[in-house]
Coordinates of C-alpha atoms and ligand atoms in Angstrom, one line a residue:
M22 CA 4.7 135.7 22.1
K23 CA 5.6 133.3 24.2
K24 CA 8.8 132.1 25.9
L25 CA 11.1 128.6 27.1
E26 CA 8.5 126.9 29.7
N27 CA 10.5 124.7 31.4
L28 CA 13.8 123.1 31.5
E29 CA 12.7 120.1 29.9
Q30 CA 11.7 122.0 27.1
F31 CA 15.1 124.1 27.0
R32 CA 17.5 120.7 27.0
S33 CA 15.2 119.2 23.9
W34 CA 15.0 122.5 21.9
A35 CA 19.1 123.3 22.9
K36 CA 19.7 119.3 21.8
E37 CA 17.6 120.1 18.5
N38 CA 19.2 122.7 17.7
A39 CA 23.0 122.1 17.9
F40 CA 23.5 124.2 21.0
V41 CA 24.1 121.4 23.9
Y42 CA 24.5 117.9 24.2
A43 CA 24.1 115.3 27.6
S44 CA 28.0 114.1 27.6
S45 CA 28.3 110.6 26.8
E46 CA 24.6 110.2 25.7
I47 CA 25.1 107.1 23.5
Y48 CA 26.6 105.3 27.3
G49 CA 23.6 106.7 29.4
G50 CA 24.8 110.0 29.7
L51 CA 27.2 111.3 32.7
S52 CA 25.6 113.4 35.5
A53 CA 25.7 117.4 35.4
I54 CA 28.4 116.9 32.2
F55 CA 27.3 118.5 28.9
D56 CA 28.6 119.0 25.4
Y57 CA 28.4 121.9 23.5
G58 CA 27.1 121.1 19.5
P59 CA 28.4 122.9 16.7
M60 CA 26.2 125.8 17.4
G61 CA 26.9 126.1 21.0
I62 CA 30.1 126.0 20.8
L63 CA 30.1 128.9 18.2
L64 CA 27.9 131.0 20.7
K65 CA 29.8 130.2 23.5
N66 CA 33.4 131.6 21.5
N67 CA 31.0 134.6 20.8
I68 CA 30.3 135.4 24.4
Q69 CA 33.9 134.3 25.8
R70 CA 35.3 137.1 23.1
E71 CA 32.9 139.9 23.8
W72 CA 33.8 139.2 27.4
E73 CA 38.0 139.6 26.3
K74 CA 36.8 142.7 24.2
A75 CA 35.5 144.3 27.1
M76 CA 37.7 143.8 30.1
V77 CA 41.2 143.7 28.2
Q78 CA 40.9 145.2 25.0
E79 CA 38.8 147.8 25.5
R80 CA 41.0 148.7 28.3
S81 CA 44.5 149.4 28.8
D82 CA 44.8 147.9 32.5
V83 CA 44.0 144.7 31.9
V84 CA 46.2 141.7 30.9
L85 CA 45.2 138.1 29.7
L86 CA 46.3 134.6 31.3
D87 CA 45.7 131.2 30.3
S88 CA 46.9 129.2 33.7
A89 CA 46.9 125.5 33.8
I90 CA 44.2 123.4 35.2
F91 CA 46.3 121.8 37.7
M92 CA 48.2 123.8 40.3
H93 CA 50.9 122.5 42.9
P94 CA 48.5 121.2 46.0
K95 CA 49.5 123.3 48.8
T96 CA 47.4 126.3 46.3
W97 CA 44.6 124.9 47.7
V98 CA 45.4 124.7 51.4
A99 CA 46.5 128.2 51.2
S100 CA 42.6 129.1 49.3
G101 CA 41.6 127.3 52.0
H102 CA 39.3 124.9 49.4
A103 CA 41.1 121.7 50.7
A104 CA 40.0 122.1 54.3
G105 CA 36.4 123.9 53.8
F106 CA 35.1 124.1 50.3
S107 CA 31.7 122.2 51.0
D108 CA 28.6 121.5 51.1
V109 CA 26.2 120.1 53.2
L110 CA 25.3 116.6 52.0
V111 CA 22.3 114.5 53.1
E112 CA 21.6 110.5 51.7
D113 CA 18.6 108.7 51.1
K114 CA 19.0 105.5 53.4
K115 CA 16.8 103.6 51.0
T116 CA 18.0 104.8 47.3
H117 CA 21.2 106.2 48.2
K118 CA 20.7 109.4 46.4
R119 CA 22.5 112.7 47.5
Y120 CA 21.4 115.9 48.2
R121 CA 22.2 119.5 48.9
A122 CA 21.1 119.9 52.5
D123 CA 20.4 123.5 52.0
H124 CA 18.3 122.6 48.3
L125 CA 15.9 120.2 50.5
V126 CA 15.4 123.0 53.3
E127 CA 14.6 125.8 50.3
E128 CA 12.2 123.3 48.8
F129 CA 10.6 122.7 52.3
Y130 CA 10.1 126.3 53.0
E131 CA 8.6 127.0 49.1
Q132 CA 6.4 124.1 49.9
K133 CA 5.2 126.1 52.9
G134 CA 5.0 129.3 50.3
E135 CA 7.7 130.9 52.7
K136 CA 10.9 132.6 51.7
V137 CA 13.7 132.2 53.3
D138 CA 17.5 133.2 52.7
M139 CA 19.8 130.5 52.6
D140 CA 22.9 132.8 52.5
K141 CA 21.9 133.2 56.1
K142 CA 21.9 129.6 57.3
T143 CA 24.6 128.2 59.1
P144 CA 25.3 124.1 57.6
E145 CA 24.5 123.3 61.7
E146 CA 21.5 125.5 61.3
I147 CA 20.3 123.6 58.0
A148 CA 21.1 119.9 60.1
Q149 CA 18.7 121.4 62.8
I150 CA 16.0 122.1 60.6
I151 CA 16.1 118.5 59.0
K152 CA 15.7 117.3 62.1
D153 CA 13.1 119.3 64.1
N154 CA 10.8 119.0 60.8
G155 CA 11.4 115.6 59.9
I156 CA 12.5 116.3 56.1
K157 CA 12.3 113.7 54.1
S158 CA 13.6 112.9 50.5
P159 CA 12.0 114.0 47.2
D160 CA 11.3 109.8 47.2
G161 CA 9.8 110.2 50.9
N162 CA 12.5 108.2 52.6
D163 CA 14.9 108.9 55.8
L164 CA 17.7 110.9 55.3
T165 CA 21.2 110.3 56.8
E166 CA 22.8 112.7 59.1
P167 CA 24.2 116.0 57.3
R168 CA 28.0 115.9 56.2
N169 CA 30.3 117.7 54.7
F170 CA 31.1 117.2 51.4
N171 CA 34.3 118.6 49.6
L172 CA 33.9 119.7 46.0
M173 CA 37.1 119.0 44.6
L174 CA 38.1 116.8 42.6
K175 CA 41.3 114.7 43.1
T176 CA 43.9 112.7 40.9
N177 CA 47.2 111.8 40.7
L178 CA 49.9 112.8 38.6
G179 CA 53.5 111.0 37.6
S180 CA 54.4 107.9 36.2
T181 CA 56.0 106.4 38.9
D182 CA 54.9 103.1 40.8
A183 CA 54.3 105.9 43.4
Q184 CA 51.6 107.9 41.2
F185 CA 48.8 106.5 43.4
N186 CA 50.5 107.6 46.6
D187 CA 48.9 110.3 48.6
E188 CA 52.1 112.6 47.3
N189 CA 51.3 112.7 43.9
V190 CA 47.9 114.0 44.8
V191 CA 46.6 117.1 42.3
Y192 CA 43.1 118.9 42.5
A193 CA 41.6 119.8 39.1
R194 CA 41.0 123.6 39.8
A195 CA 38.0 124.9 41.4
E196 CA 38.1 128.2 40.0
T197 CA 40.4 129.8 37.6
C198 CA 41.3 132.5 39.9
Q199 CA 43.9 130.8 41.6
G200 CA 46.2 130.4 39.0
I201 CA 46.1 134.4 38.6
Y202 CA 47.2 134.7 42.3
L203 CA 49.8 132.0 41.8
Q204 CA 51.7 134.3 37.9
Y205 CA 50.6 137.7 39.8
K206 CA 54.2 138.8 40.5
N207 CA 55.6 137.3 37.2
I208 CA 52.8 139.0 35.0
Q209 CA 53.5 142.3 37.6
E210 CA 57.4 142.2 36.7
T211 CA 57.2 141.0 33.2
M212 CA 54.6 143.1 32.0
R213 CA 55.9 146.3 34.1
L214 CA 52.7 147.0 35.9
K215 CA 51.8 149.5 37.9
L216 CA 48.4 149.5 40.0
P217 CA 45.9 149.5 39.5
F218 CA 46.0 146.6 37.3
G219 CA 43.8 143.5 36.4
I220 CA 44.5 140.1 35.1
A221 CA 41.5 138.3 33.5
Q222 CA 41.5 134.9 32.5
V223 CA 38.8 132.1 31.2
G224 CA 38.8 128.5 31.4
K225 CA 38.0 125.5 32.8
A226 CA 36.9 124.7 36.6
F227 CA 35.6 121.5 38.3
R228 CA 33.5 121.0 41.0
N229 CA 31.8 117.7 42.7
E230 CA 28.4 119.1 42.9
I231 CA 26.5 117.1 44.8
V232 CA 23.2 116.6 42.4
A233 CA 22.7 119.0 40.0
R234 CA 19.9 118.6 37.1
Q235 CA 19.9 122.0 36.3
F236 CA 20.7 122.1 33.0
I237 CA 24.0 123.9 32.3
F238 CA 23.3 126.1 35.3
R239 CA 25.3 124.2 37.8
T240 CA 27.5 121.2 36.0
R241 CA 31.0 119.9 37.7
E242 CA 32.7 121.1 34.6
F243 CA 32.3 124.5 33.4
E244 CA 33.8 127.9 32.7
Q245 CA 34.3 130.8 34.4
M246 CA 35.6 134.1 33.2
E247 CA 37.5 135.5 36.2
M248 CA 39.3 138.8 36.4
Q249 CA 41.0 140.1 39.7
Y250 CA 41.8 144.1 39.6
F251 CA 44.8 144.8 42.0
H252 CA 45.0 148.1 43.8
K253 CA 45.9 150.3 46.7
P254 CA 43.5 149.5 50.1
E255 CA 42.7 152.8 50.1
D256 CA 40.9 152.7 46.3
T257 CA 38.4 150.0 47.2
E258 CA 35.5 151.7 47.5
K259 CA 35.5 153.2 44.3
I260 CA 37.3 150.4 42.3
F261 CA 34.6 148.4 43.4
E262 CA 31.5 150.4 42.5
E263 CA 33.3 151.0 39.3
W264 CA 33.0 146.8 38.9
K265 CA 29.7 146.4 40.2
Q266 CA 28.3 149.5 37.3
A267 CA 30.9 147.9 34.4
R268 CA 29.6 144.2 35.2
M269 CA 26.1 145.1 34.9
D270 CA 26.3 147.2 31.8
W271 CA 28.3 144.5 30.0
H272 CA 25.3 142.4 30.8
V273 CA 22.9 144.8 29.0
N274 CA 24.9 146.1 26.6
V275 CA 27.2 143.4 25.1
L276 CA 24.9 140.2 25.6
G277 CA 21.2 142.2 25.3
I278 CA 19.6 141.2 28.4
N279 CA 16.5 143.1 29.1
P280 CA 17.8 145.4 32.7
E281 CA 14.6 144.4 34.3
N282 CA 15.4 140.6 34.5
L283 CA 18.8 141.3 35.7
R284 CA 19.3 142.8 39.8
F285 CA 21.8 143.3 42.3
K286 CA 22.1 141.4 45.4
K287 CA 24.2 142.2 48.0
H288 CA 25.7 139.6 50.2
E289 CA 24.6 140.2 54.1
K290 CA 26.7 137.5 55.4
L291 CA 30.5 138.4 54.5
V292 CA 33.9 136.5 55.3
F293 CA 35.6 137.8 57.2
Y294 CA 38.6 139.3 55.0
A295 CA 35.7 140.8 52.6
S296 CA 34.4 144.1 52.8
A297 CA 31.8 144.0 50.0
A298 CA 30.1 141.3 47.8
Y299 CA 27.3 141.2 45.6
D300 CA 25.9 138.8 42.7
I301 CA 24.4 139.5 39.6
E302 CA 21.5 137.4 39.3
Y303 CA 19.3 137.2 36.3
N304 CA 15.6 136.1 36.4
F305 CA 15.5 132.0 35.2
G306 CA 12.1 131.2 34.0
T307 CA 13.0 127.7 33.4
L308 CA 15.0 127.6 37.1
G309 CA 11.6 129.5 39.3
G310 CA 13.7 132.7 39.7
F311 CA 16.3 135.2 40.3
K312 CA 19.8 133.0 40.1
E313 CA 23.2 133.9 40.4
L314 CA 25.1 134.6 37.1
E315 CA 28.4 137.1 38.4
G316 CA 30.3 137.6 41.5
I317 CA 32.0 140.8 42.0
H318 CA 33.7 141.0 45.8
A319 CA 36.1 143.2 47.5
R320 CA 39.1 140.2 48.8
S321 CA 41.4 142.5 50.5
D322 CA 44.8 141.5 50.2
Y323 CA 43.7 137.7 51.6
D324 CA 44.7 136.1 49.2
L325 CA 47.9 137.1 48.2
T326 CA 48.8 137.0 51.7
Q327 CA 48.1 133.5 52.1
H328 CA 49.8 132.3 49.1
T329 CA 52.7 134.8 50.4
K330 CA 52.3 132.2 53.9
F331 CA 52.4 129.3 52.2
S332 CA 55.0 129.6 49.5
G333 CA 57.2 131.9 51.2
E334 CA 57.5 133.9 48.0
K335 CA 56.6 137.8 48.8
L336 CA 53.4 138.6 46.6
D337 CA 54.2 142.4 47.1
Y338 CA 54.3 145.7 45.7
F339 CA 56.7 148.3 45.3
D340 CA 55.3 151.8 45.2
Q341 CA 58.3 153.8 43.8
E342 CA 56.3 157.3 44.7
R343 CA 55.7 156.5 47.9
N344 CA 58.8 153.7 48.4
V345 CA 56.4 152.1 50.6
R346 CA 56.1 147.9 50.0
F347 CA 53.0 146.4 50.8
I348 CA 50.4 143.8 49.0
P349 CA 47.7 144.7 46.6
H350 CA 44.3 144.7 47.6
I351 CA 41.8 142.3 45.0
V352 CA 38.3 143.1 43.0
E353 CA 37.2 140.0 41.5
T354 CA 34.7 139.7 39.2
S355 CA 33.9 136.2 38.3
V356 CA 30.9 135.1 36.1
G357 CA 29.9 131.7 35.1
L358 CA 30.4 131.4 30.7
N359 CA 27.7 128.3 30.2
R360 CA 25.5 130.3 32.9
S361 CA 25.9 133.4 30.5
L362 CA 25.2 131.1 27.4
M363 CA 22.0 130.0 29.5
M364 CA 20.9 132.9 30.3
V365 CA 21.3 134.5 26.6
L366 CA 19.5 132.0 25.3
E367 CA 16.6 132.0 27.5
E368 CA 16.2 135.5 27.3
A369 CA 16.2 135.2 23.6
W370 CA 13.6 132.6 23.0
T371 CA 10.7 133.5 21.4
Q372 CA 7.5 131.7 19.8
E373 CA 6.0 133.9 18.1
T374 CA 2.5 133.8 16.4
L375 CA 2.8 134.9 12.7
R376 CA -1.3 134.0 12.2
E377 CA -4.3 132.8 14.3
P378 CA -6.0 130.1 13.5
Q379 CA -8.8 130.4 11.1
G380 CA -11.7 127.7 10.4
D381 CA -9.5 124.4 9.9
T382 CA -6.3 126.6 9.1
P383 CA -4.2 126.1 11.9
A384 CA -2.0 128.9 13.6
D385 CA 0.9 129.9 11.8
T386 CA 3.8 130.1 14.7
R387 CA 8.1 130.7 14.5
I388 CA 10.3 129.9 16.8
V389 CA 12.9 133.1 16.8
L390 CA 16.0 133.5 19.0
K391 CA 16.2 137.0 18.8
I392 CA 20.0 137.2 20.2
K393 CA 22.1 140.2 19.7
K394 CA 23.4 139.9 15.9
S395 CA 26.9 140.4 17.5
L396 CA 26.4 137.2 19.2
A397 CA 25.0 134.8 16.8
P398 CA 26.4 131.7 15.8
I399 CA 25.8 131.6 12.2
K400 CA 25.3 135.4 10.3
A401 CA 24.4 134.7 7.1
A402 CA 22.8 131.5 5.8
I403 CA 22.8 131.3 2.0
L404 CA 19.9 129.5 0.1
P405 CA 19.7 128.5 -3.7
L406 CA 16.0 128.7 -4.1
S407 CA 16.8 125.3 -5.8
K408 CA 19.6 122.2 -6.2
K409 CA 20.1 123.4 -9.9
P410 CA 23.8 123.3 -10.7
E411 CA 23.7 126.8 -11.5
L412 CA 21.9 127.7 -8.6
Q413 CA 24.3 126.0 -6.6
A414 CA 27.6 127.8 -8.3
K415 CA 26.2 131.3 -7.4
A416 CA 25.1 130.5 -4.2
R417 CA 28.8 129.2 -3.5
E418 CA 30.0 132.4 -5.2
V419 CA 28.3 134.3 -2.3
Q420 CA 29.3 132.3 0.7
D421 CA 32.9 132.7 -1.2
L422 CA 32.1 136.4 -0.7
L423 CA 31.1 136.4 2.8
K424 CA 33.1 133.3 4.7
F425 CA 36.6 135.5 5.5
D426 CA 34.2 137.4 7.8
M427 CA 31.9 135.6 9.1
M428 CA 30.4 132.1 9.9
T429 CA 27.8 131.1 7.0
Q430 CA 26.3 128.7 6.3
Y431 CA 25.3 126.9 2.8
D432 CA 21.6 124.9 3.0
E433 CA 19.9 123.9 0.4
T434 CA 17.4 121.0 1.6
A435 CA 14.3 121.4 2.1
S436 CA 11.4 124.1 1.3
I437 CA 13.0 127.5 1.2
G438 CA 10.1 128.5 4.0
K439 CA 11.4 125.4 6.5
R440 CA 15.1 126.7 5.8
Y441 CA 13.6 130.4 7.0
R442 CA 12.3 129.0 9.7
R443 CA 15.4 126.8 10.7
Q444 CA 17.5 129.7 10.8
D445 CA 15.4 131.8 12.9
E446 CA 15.7 129.2 15.4
I447 CA 19.5 129.4 15.6
G448 CA 19.3 133.0 15.6
T449 CA 20.9 133.6 12.0
P450 CA 20.8 137.8 11.4
F451 CA 20.5 137.6 7.5
C452 CA 19.0 135.0 5.4
I453 CA 20.5 135.5 1.3
T454 CA 18.4 134.2 -0.8
V455 CA 19.6 133.0 -4.4
D456 CA 16.8 132.3 -6.9
F457 CA 16.9 132.2 -11.0
D458 CA 16.7 136.2 -11.1
S459 CA 19.9 135.9 -9.4
L460 CA 21.4 134.4 -12.7
N461 CA 20.2 137.2 -14.7
D462 CA 20.5 140.8 -12.3
N463 CA 23.4 139.6 -10.0
A464 CA 21.2 140.2 -7.2
V465 CA 19.9 138.2 -4.2
T466 CA 17.3 138.9 -1.5
I467 CA 18.5 139.3 1.9
R468 CA 15.8 138.4 4.4
E469 CA 16.1 139.9 8.4
R470 CA 15.6 137.7 11.3
D471 CA 13.5 139.8 13.4
S472 CA 11.3 141.7 11.1
M473 CA 11.4 139.5 8.0
E474 CA 11.6 142.2 6.0
Q475 CA 13.4 141.5 2.3
V476 CA 15.4 143.4 0.3
R477 CA 16.9 142.9 -3.1
L478 CA 20.2 144.1 -3.4
P479 CA 23.2 143.5 -6.7
I480 CA 25.4 140.9 -4.9
A481 CA 28.9 143.4 -4.4
E482 CA 26.9 144.9 -2.1
V483 CA 26.3 141.9 0.2
R484 CA 29.3 142.0 2.0
N485 CA 29.1 145.5 3.5
Y486 CA 25.4 145.4 4.3
I487 CA 25.2 142.5 6.2
L488 CA 29.0 143.8 8.1
K489 CA 27.2 146.9 8.2
N490 CA 23.8 146.0 9.9
L491 CA 25.4 143.1 12.5
K492 CA 26.5 145.9 14.9
Ligands
GAP502 N1 36.3 132.8 42.1 C1 35.3 132.7 42.6 C2 34.3 131.8 42.3 O1 34.8 131.1 41.7 P1 31.7 131.5 42.4 O2 30.5 132.1 43.2 O3 32.1 129.9 42.8 O4 33.1 132.3 42.8 C3 31.7 132.1 40.1 O5 31.7 131.1 41.0 C4 30.7 131.8 38.9 O6 30.8 130.8 38.4 C5 29.5 131.6 39.4 O7 28.7 133.2 39.5 C6 28.8 131.0 38.4 O8 28.6 131.7 37.3 C7 29.7 130.0 37.9 N2 29.6 128.7 38.5 C8 30.0 128.5 39.7 N3 29.8 127.3 40.3 C9 29.2 126.5 38.8 C10 28.4 125.2 38.7 N4 28.9 124.3 39.5 N5 28.5 125.5 37.0 C11 28.2 126.4 36.2 N6 28.9 127.6 36.6 C12 29.3 127.8 38.0

């Protein structure tokens, strides 16, 4: 059994199977931006739906929001992004390619066989390490002095002549949670919510990441699934522990990730207002090891206090029982949707040898995406054995029985073996073959993806069988 070996293989497999394409490919692509193909969007939607189900539908204390990408520019002053959301950048003096200084330092230590925790290094320390060790660019050239580079993307709103004045500057949001803070009061009042409660949101975020080249792990346009849980300050510790465990359990039980490939990483260096912060990391083989997937942070009352200060609007809560007003504290869970998709694909991608080579006969292998059935883009493929009109009609009849409950795919091209392999590769749990006997006995053969076992069932029972076995 083999797993994906590197990012190049991952990228080309994801393209060939309609999961992920480079954006604007016909124009040579756009760095660190990707499009999701017919299979990719179905998988992404399924992951998002599972997140919303676990975070909102199955609970009674969390509600959803869809806030706009553009917010009042003061939002980003209050949040600290305008002044401080930056990476330390260095530039190759010859090629003018730009690099994140911390990445070059990390690689420098890795080449020496040393592991360093870059979280613990300040920008000044990183700059000093580059200087002291004469670290060069990956092309072997000298680097410029390190400088801070703000990651926020700016644009202008408005249709007047003054459109391109600084006054009309707005930012594409760098994280979705700021929209939650700005609507906290409206939601609490209009939904009549009592502490503790959460607001969850899935949506696009934008960051002008300095060289990424990590496929969909770090991109300039991406999606976050964030939840802010508002609570009384004395409950922080308990609530933090509950969310930390709930989020780890979701990756294991709902996304089907092997717990050995996941771990918690404690943040040793906390921002001044935070009382606890952990990442959930996944062991991305194609990225060389454990990398951040999700953050769970106890953020105190910092966010609502800042927005109260900058907007003049009191973002507090009135506790009727105790007759007191206070600013709620927040525990945040924040996970990348695209990173989750990358993890799910990497975890599920498997190359199996079905028959070892014998004499001149080469080995028989298949790539199978052993994805959780609930996440599979296509749940059932309907495959008539030949293109004879009677078989086509029977196969369409089967598809019509299923299509209102699940995504199906009709495929009549190539040999049946090739068609099975195509479906295995995109993770389709069930292939339904319609053959000549089906015309007489009104039955079809259903093949299961992982075991490749086949059962023959009357067409009338197919829908229930598949729905039952998708769980
Ligand atoms: N509101 C908190 C926040 O935004 P973050 O650690 O910057 O925290 C949260 O981002 C998650 O969003 C990350 O754990 C990651 O999964 C995802 N993420 C962040 N930057 C990303 C990028 N450039 N490309 C893809 N996903 C990203």
